[in-house]
Coordinates of C-alpha atoms and ligand atoms in Angstrom, one line a residue:
M352 CA 0.0 0.0 0.0
D353 CA 1.4 3.4 -0.9
A354 CA 1.4 6.4 1.4
E355 CA -1.7 7.9 -0.1
Q356 CA -3.7 4.6 0.2
Q357 CA -2.6 4.4 3.8
L358 CA -3.9 7.9 4.4
R359 CA -7.3 7.1 2.7
V360 CA -7.6 3.9 4.8
L361 CA -7.1 5.9 7.9
L362 CA -9.7 8.5 6.8
D363 CA -12.2 5.6 6.3
D364 CA -11.7 4.3 9.8
P365 CA -15.0 4.9 11.7
R366 CA -13.0 4.8 15.1
L367 CA -11.0 8.0 14.2
A368 CA -12.1 11.0 16.2
D369 CA -13.7 13.9 14.2
D370 CA -10.9 16.4 14.9
L371 CA -8.2 13.9 13.9
K372 CA -10.2 13.0 10.8
S373 CA -10.5 16.7 9.8
I374 CA -6.7 17.2 10.2
A375 CA -6.1 14.0 8.1
Q376 CA -8.4 15.4 5.4
K377 CA -6.5 18.7 5.4
V378 CA -3.2 16.8 4.9
L379 CA -4.7 14.9 2.0
D380 CA -5.9 18.1 0.4
H381 CA -2.6 19.9 1.0
Q382 CA -4.1 22.5 3.3
R383 CA -2.3 24.2 6.2
I384 CA -3.3 23.1 9.7
T385 CA -4.0 25.7 12.4
F386 CA -2.2 26.4 15.7
D387 CA -4.9 24.6 17.7
E388 CA -4.8 21.6 15.3
G389 CA -1.0 21.5 16.0
V390 CA -1.7 21.2 19.7
T391 CA -4.3 18.5 19.0
L392 CA -1.8 16.5 17.1
Y393 CA 0.6 16.6 20.1
E394 CA -2.1 15.8 22.6
K395 CA -4.1 13.2 20.8
G396 CA -2.2 12.0 17.8
E397 CA -0.9 8.5 18.3
L398 CA 2.4 7.5 16.6
S399 CA 0.8 5.4 13.9
Y400 CA -1.7 8.2 13.0
V401 CA 0.8 11.1 12.8
G402 CA 3.2 8.7 11.0
V403 CA 0.7 8.1 8.2
L404 CA 0.1 11.8 7.7
A405 CA 3.8 12.8 7.8
N406 CA 4.8 10.0 5.5
Y407 CA 2.2 11.0 3.0
I408 CA 3.7 14.6 3.0
R409 CA 7.3 13.3 2.9
E410 CA 6.6 10.9 0.0
H411 CA 4.6 13.5 -1.9
R412 CA 7.6 16.0 -1.7
H413 CA 10.5 13.6 -1.9
G414 CA 9.4 10.1 -2.7
D415 CA 11.9 7.7 -1.1
R416 CA 14.8 10.2 -1.5
T417 CA 16.8 10.6 1.7
Y418 CA 19.5 13.3 1.7
F419 CA 22.9 13.5 3.4
N420 CA 26.0 15.6 2.9
R421 CA 29.7 15.3 3.5
N422 CA 30.7 17.8 6.0
F423 CA 33.0 18.4 9.0
H424 CA 32.6 20.5 12.0
I425 CA 34.9 23.1 13.7
E426 CA 34.0 24.1 17.2
P427 CA 36.2 27.1 17.9
T428 CA 35.8 26.7 21.7
N429 CA 33.9 24.8 24.3
L430 CA 33.8 27.7 26.6
C431 CA 31.0 30.2 26.6
V432 CA 30.0 33.5 28.3
Y433 CA 26.4 32.4 28.4
D434 CA 24.8 30.1 30.8
C435 CA 22.2 28.0 29.0
K436 CA 21.0 25.4 31.5
F437 CA 20.9 22.6 29.0
C438 CA 24.4 23.1 27.7
S439 CA 27.6 21.4 28.7
Y440 CA 29.6 24.4 27.4
S441 CA 28.0 26.9 29.8
R442 CA 30.4 29.0 31.9
L443 CA 29.0 27.4 35.1
I444 CA 29.6 23.9 33.9
K445 CA 32.9 24.2 32.1
Q446 CA 36.1 25.2 34.1
R447 CA 38.6 27.0 32.0
S448 CA 41.2 24.2 32.5
E449 CA 39.0 21.7 30.6
G450 CA 38.3 24.0 27.8
W451 CA 39.9 24.6 24.4
E452 CA 40.1 27.9 22.5
Y453 CA 41.4 27.4 18.9
T454 CA 43.4 30.1 17.3
M455 CA 42.8 31.1 13.7
D456 CA 45.8 28.9 12.6
E457 CA 44.5 25.9 14.5
M458 CA 41.1 26.3 12.8
L459 CA 42.7 26.6 9.4
D460 CA 44.8 23.5 10.2
I461 CA 41.5 21.6 10.8
V462 CA 40.3 22.8 7.3
K463 CA 43.5 21.6 5.7
K464 CA 43.2 18.2 7.3
Y465 CA 40.3 17.6 4.9
D466 CA 42.1 18.8 1.8
Q467 CA 42.1 15.4 0.2
E468 CA 38.6 14.5 1.4
P469 CA 35.5 15.0 -0.9
V470 CA 33.7 17.1 1.7
T471 CA 31.5 20.0 0.5
E472 CA 30.8 21.9 3.7
V473 CA 32.4 23.1 6.9
H474 CA 29.9 23.7 9.8
I475 CA 31.4 26.1 12.3
V476 CA 29.7 26.6 15.7
G477 CA 30.7 26.5 19.3
G478 CA 30.7 28.7 22.4
V479 CA 30.7 32.5 22.6
L480 CA 33.9 34.3 23.8
P481 CA 35.0 37.9 23.5
Q482 CA 38.1 37.2 21.4
Y483 CA 36.0 35.6 18.7
D484 CA 34.7 39.0 17.4
M485 CA 33.5 40.2 14.1
P486 CA 37.0 40.9 12.6
F487 CA 38.1 37.4 13.7
Y488 CA 35.3 35.6 12.0
Q489 CA 35.6 37.8 8.8
Q490 CA 39.2 36.9 8.6
L491 CA 38.5 33.2 9.3
F492 CA 35.8 32.9 6.6
S493 CA 38.0 34.8 4.0
A494 CA 41.0 32.6 4.8
I495 CA 38.9 29.4 4.4
K496 CA 37.5 30.6 1.1
E497 CA 40.9 31.6 -0.1
H498 CA 42.3 28.1 0.8
R499 CA 39.4 26.1 -0.6
P500 CA 37.0 28.2 -2.6
E501 CA 34.5 25.4 -3.3
L502 CA 34.1 24.5 0.4
H503 CA 30.7 25.9 1.6
V504 CA 31.0 27.9 4.8
K505 CA 28.0 27.3 7.0
A506 CA 28.7 29.1 10.2
L507 CA 27.5 30.6 13.5
T508 CA 24.0 31.4 14.7
P509 CA 22.2 34.5 15.7
V510 CA 23.6 33.9 19.2
E511 CA 27.1 34.7 18.0
Y512 CA 26.0 37.3 15.4
H513 CA 23.9 39.3 17.9
Y514 CA 26.9 39.3 20.3
I515 CA 29.6 40.2 17.8
F516 CA 27.5 42.8 15.9
K517 CA 26.6 44.5 19.2
K518 CA 30.3 44.7 20.1
A519 CA 31.2 46.0 16.7
K520 CA 28.3 48.5 16.8
V521 CA 26.7 47.4 13.5
D522 CA 23.1 46.7 12.8
Y523 CA 21.9 43.2 11.7
A524 CA 21.5 44.1 8.1
T525 CA 25.0 45.6 7.8
G526 CA 26.5 42.8 9.9
M527 CA 25.1 40.0 7.8
R528 CA 26.1 41.8 4.6
L529 CA 29.7 42.1 5.8
M530 CA 29.7 38.4 6.8
K531 CA 28.5 37.4 3.4
E532 CA 31.2 39.5 1.8
A533 CA 33.8 37.8 4.0
G534 CA 32.7 34.3 2.7
L535 CA 29.7 33.2 4.8
E536 CA 27.4 31.1 2.6
S537 CA 24.7 29.8 4.9
M538 CA 23.6 29.8 8.5
P539 CA 23.0 26.7 10.6
G540 CA 19.8 26.4 12.6
G541 CA 21.2 26.5 16.2
G542 CA 20.4 28.9 19.1
A543 CA 16.6 28.7 18.5
E544 CA 16.0 26.4 21.5
I545 CA 12.3 27.3 22.5
F546 CA 11.2 30.7 21.4
H547 CA 8.5 31.4 23.9
P548 CA 9.8 33.6 26.8
E549 CA 8.1 31.5 29.4
I550 CA 10.7 28.7 28.6
R551 CA 13.5 30.7 27.0
D552 CA 13.9 32.9 30.1
Q553 CA 14.4 29.7 32.2
I554 CA 16.8 27.8 30.0
A555 CA 18.7 30.4 27.8
K556 CA 18.2 33.6 29.6
D557 CA 20.9 36.0 28.5
K558 CA 21.5 35.2 24.9
C559 CA 19.6 36.6 21.9
T560 CA 15.8 36.7 22.2
A561 CA 13.4 34.9 19.9
D562 CA 12.7 38.1 18.0
Q563 CA 16.4 38.8 17.6
W564 CA 17.0 35.3 16.4
L565 CA 14.2 35.6 13.8
D566 CA 15.3 39.1 12.7
I567 CA 18.9 38.0 12.0
H568 CA 17.6 35.1 9.9
E569 CA 15.2 37.6 8.1
E570 CA 18.1 39.9 7.3
W571 CA 20.1 37.0 6.0
H572 CA 17.2 35.8 3.8
K573 CA 16.8 39.3 2.4
L574 CA 20.3 39.0 1.0
G575 CA 19.0 36.0 -1.0
M576 CA 20.8 33.5 1.4
R577 CA 19.5 30.3 3.0
S578 CA 19.5 29.0 6.6
N579 CA 18.2 26.3 8.8
A580 CA 16.1 26.3 12.0
T581 CA 16.1 24.0 15.0
M582 CA 14.0 23.4 18.1
L583 CA 15.4 22.0 21.3
Y584 CA 12.5 19.8 22.6
G585 CA 11.7 17.3 25.3
H586 CA 12.6 19.2 28.5
I587 CA 10.4 21.7 30.5
E588 CA 8.3 23.0 27.6
S589 CA 4.7 22.1 27.0
Y590 CA 3.3 20.9 23.7
W591 CA 1.9 24.3 22.9
H592 CA 5.3 25.9 23.3
R593 CA 6.6 23.7 20.5
V594 CA 3.6 24.7 18.3
D595 CA 4.3 28.4 19.1
H596 CA 8.0 27.8 18.1
M597 CA 7.0 26.3 14.8
E598 CA 4.3 28.9 14.2
R599 CA 6.9 31.7 14.4
L600 CA 9.1 29.9 12.0
R601 CA 6.2 29.2 9.6
Q602 CA 5.3 32.9 9.6
L603 CA 8.9 34.0 8.8
Q604 CA 9.1 31.4 6.1
D605 CA 5.9 32.8 4.5
R606 CA 7.6 36.2 4.3
T607 CA 11.1 35.1 3.1
G608 CA 11.2 31.5 1.9
G609 CA 14.8 31.4 3.1
F610 CA 14.7 28.4 5.4
Q611 CA 15.8 25.1 3.9
T612 CA 15.5 22.6 6.7
F613 CA 13.9 22.2 10.2
I614 CA 15.9 20.1 12.7
P615 CA 14.3 19.0 15.9
L616 CA 17.0 18.5 18.5
K617 CA 16.2 16.1 21.3
F618 CA 17.3 17.4 24.7
R619 CA 20.1 15.3 26.2
N620 CA 20.6 15.5 29.9
K621 CA 24.2 14.6 30.7
D622 CA 26.7 17.1 32.2
N623 CA 24.5 20.1 32.3
Q624 CA 22.3 21.9 34.8
M625 CA 19.2 20.1 33.7
S626 CA 20.4 16.6 34.4
N627 CA 17.3 16.1 36.6
V628 CA 15.0 16.4 33.6
A629 CA 14.2 13.1 32.0
E630 CA 14.8 12.6 28.3
S631 CA 12.0 12.0 25.8
S632 CA 11.2 8.5 24.6
V633 CA 11.8 7.3 21.1
I634 CA 8.1 7.3 20.5
E635 CA 7.9 10.9 21.5
D636 CA 10.9 11.7 19.2
L637 CA 9.2 10.1 16.3
R638 CA 5.9 11.8 17.0
N639 CA 7.7 15.1 17.2
Y640 CA 9.4 14.6 13.7
A641 CA 6.0 13.7 12.3
I642 CA 4.1 16.7 13.7
A643 CA 6.9 19.0 12.6
R644 CA 6.5 17.6 9.0
I645 CA 2.8 18.2 9.2
Y646 CA 2.9 21.7 10.7
L647 CA 5.7 23.2 8.7
D648 CA 4.1 23.0 5.3
N649 CA 6.4 25.7 3.9
F650 CA 9.7 23.9 4.8
D651 CA 11.2 21.7 2.2
H652 CA 13.1 19.4 4.5
I653 CA 13.0 17.9 8.0
K654 CA 16.3 16.6 9.3
A655 CA 17.1 14.1 11.9
Y656 CA 20.5 14.8 13.4
W657 CA 21.5 11.1 13.8
A658 CA 24.5 11.8 16.0
M659 CA 22.1 12.9 18.6
I660 CA 19.5 10.1 18.4
S661 CA 21.2 6.8 17.5
R662 CA 21.3 5.2 14.1
N663 CA 18.2 3.1 14.7
T664 CA 16.0 6.0 15.6
A665 CA 17.4 7.9 12.5
Q666 CA 16.3 4.9 10.4
L667 CA 12.9 4.9 11.9
S668 CA 12.5 8.6 11.5
L669 CA 12.5 8.2 7.7
N670 CA 9.0 6.8 8.0
F671 CA 7.9 9.8 10.2
G672 CA 8.5 12.8 7.9
V673 CA 12.3 13.0 7.9
D674 CA 14.0 13.2 4.5
D675 CA 17.5 14.2 5.6
I676 CA 19.9 12.6 8.0
D677 CA 22.7 15.2 8.2
G678 CA 26.2 14.6 7.1
T679 CA 29.0 12.1 7.5
L680 CA 30.7 13.5 10.6
D681 CA 33.9 12.9 12.4
D682 CA 34.8 13.1 16.0
T683 CA 35.3 16.9 16.1
T684 CA 31.6 17.3 17.1
K685 CA 31.8 17.4 20.9
I686 CA 28.7 19.3 22.1
Y687 CA 26.4 16.3 21.7
S688 CA 28.7 13.6 23.0
M689 CA 29.3 15.7 26.1
A690 CA 25.5 16.1 26.6
G691 CA 25.0 12.3 26.5
A692 CA 24.3 11.6 22.8
E693 CA 24.4 7.9 21.9
E694 CA 27.1 8.4 19.3
Q695 CA 30.2 9.2 21.4
N696 CA 32.3 9.1 18.3
P697 CA 29.8 10.1 15.7
G698 CA 31.7 9.3 12.5
M699 CA 30.1 7.3 9.7
S700 CA 31.6 6.7 6.3
T701 CA 29.6 7.5 3.2
R702 CA 29.1 3.8 2.6
Q703 CA 27.8 3.2 6.1
L704 CA 25.3 6.1 5.8
V705 CA 24.2 4.8 2.4
E706 CA 23.6 1.3 3.7
L707 CA 21.8 2.7 6.7
I708 CA 19.3 4.5 4.4
K709 CA 19.0 1.6 2.0
Q710 CA 18.3 -0.9 4.8
V711 CA 15.0 0.7 5.5
G712 CA 14.0 0.8 1.8
R713 CA 14.8 4.5 1.1
H714 CA 16.9 6.0 -1.7
P715 CA 20.2 7.7 -0.6
V716 CA 21.2 10.9 -2.3
E717 CA 24.3 12.9 -1.4
R718 CA 23.6 16.6 -1.6
D719 CA 25.5 19.8 -1.2
T720 CA 24.4 22.4 1.4
L721 CA 21.8 23.9 -1.0
Y722 CA 20.4 20.5 -1.9
H723 CA 21.9 20.2 -5.3
V724 CA 22.4 16.5 -6.0
I725 CA 26.1 15.4 -5.9
T726 CA 25.7 11.6 -6.1
D727 CA 22.6 9.5 -6.4
Y728 CA 23.3 6.2 -4.6
E729 CA 20.3 4.2 -5.7
N730 CA 22.2 1.9 -8.0
H731 CA 25.7 2.8 -6.9
E732 CA 28.2 0.0 -6.2
F733 CA 31.0 0.5 -3.7
A734 CA 34.1 -1.3 -4.9
D735 CA 36.6 -0.7 -2.1
E736 CA 35.0 -1.1 1.3
P737 CA 33.4 -4.2 2.9
K738 CA 29.6 -3.8 3.3
P739 CA 28.9 -2.6 6.8
Q740 CA 26.7 -4.7 9.1
F741 CA 23.9 -3.1 11.1
Y742 CA 21.2 -4.6 13.3
K743 CA 18.4 -5.3 10.8
L744 CA 15.3 -3.3 11.4
P745 CA 12.0 -4.4 9.9
V746 CA 10.8 -2.2 7.1
I747 CA 7.7 -0.6 8.4
N748 CA 5.8 0.5 5.3
Ligands
V47_1148 O1 21.4 25.5 19.7 C1 23.1 22.1 23.1 C2 21.8 22.2 20.9 C3 22.4 23.4 19.1 C4 22.2 20.4 24.0 O2 21.7 23.6 10.8 C5 21.7 20.5 22.7 O3 22.4 21.8 9.9 C6 20.4 18.7 23.0 O4 22.0 23.8 15.8 N1 20.8 18.4 24.2 C7 23.5 23.6 18.1 N2 20.8 19.7 22.2 C8 23.5 22.5 17.0 C9 22.7 22.9 15.8 C10 22.7 22.0 14.6 C11 23.1 20.7 14.6 C12 23.2 20.0 13.5 C13 22.9 20.5 12.2 C14 22.5 21.9 12.2 C15 22.2 22.5 10.9 C16 22.4 22.6 13.4 O5 22.7 22.2 19.9 C17 22.2 24.4 20.1 C18 21.4 23.7 21.1 O6 20.0 23.7 20.8 N3 22.3 21.6 22.2 N4 23.1 21.4 24.2 C19 21.7 19.3 24.8 N5 22.1 19.1 26.0
SF4_1149 FE1 26.8 29.1 25.0 FE2 25.4 28.1 22.9 FE3 25.9 26.6 25.1 FE4 24.2 28.6 25.3 S1 23.9 26.7 24.1 S2 25.9 28.1 26.8 S3 25.1 30.1 23.9 S4 27.4 27.3 23.6

């Protein structure tokens, strides 16, 4: 049975409550759901129900295609002037003796380490410190582009931009234009957390506000550039805070169309000031992906950051609205392993990622940052590496 037939069977089920039926009908008709319907999905939508709706949307947009890219991360420092309660980089958690602060040359050395690798993107993000100011990042981006012009620089979030622009006394529009001129090509989705002040003030008090986060993305989009958005979920927020978060993103996307991908980030509770907060279950994670796919009708892609959720959950997520499972990473990504992510050393070769996707009946496609196809792996044979073995999951659809 294909995704549309599954949705029609669900609609014909006399046991389905009227409000859920009306949402399912909207999805079939490609109509937008309301804020209240978003909350209803969280409160009443069982995993199998939201999965059928989300998979219909996913397959309508992308078929079986599942994207990944080859990137590497640079985290300039694991020290931070801010004190986000969920973060293992916070100034109250991290003592200076355990920290690193890379110099410009050390960061360029990391870039050079990948000179012979077919990576297409460098993702730069980490803590906020005064010495990493606007001239520093302008120089870093220019130096990377000079060294390897085709490497896409995806760097920093409104948290850093708000901080460095304030110090440099430039407004957001000017600041973003100058970063673009220095070599910045897109903005990752971090720093969004939960927008509503009821929650943001408790978990991420001092850093940029929701409006500042959204304004910086808006200025970036006005330059014709693209960015991502995240949501840190599964801690002290209520369901309606998640819908409020997605609603703000949906409204900005209606105005600019500049977001590419939405990335729900599961809260992990190790080594931070919220270790007493239990983590969400896998069922809740999958429901959250699905509801994001249904609610964000103007976002092209929903990404599961597999380093954060385990490989098996990443595989399952492909049936719950997700069409992208991030890049092939190496062990330079520390923020998640420090917070308790399953993948303590989250490296996966391209072949491993391809097999992971194929194993659940999807079609792997390597993309660049802007979703141009680099390699279609549907019928690709790997000559040189042994086939990786994974625990075999049943194919659900
Ligand atoms: O904003 C910090 C999160 C984010 C924890 O755009 C935590 O392609 C869970 O945004 N538990 C930064 N999450 C990472 C990020 C990202 C990741 C992958 C791809 C992209 C992209 C963006 O990491 C922060 C924060 O929300 N984070 N601590 C934690 N304990
Ligand atoms: Fe700093 Fe970002 Fe961690 Fe907050 S989440 S403490 S801004 S590194």
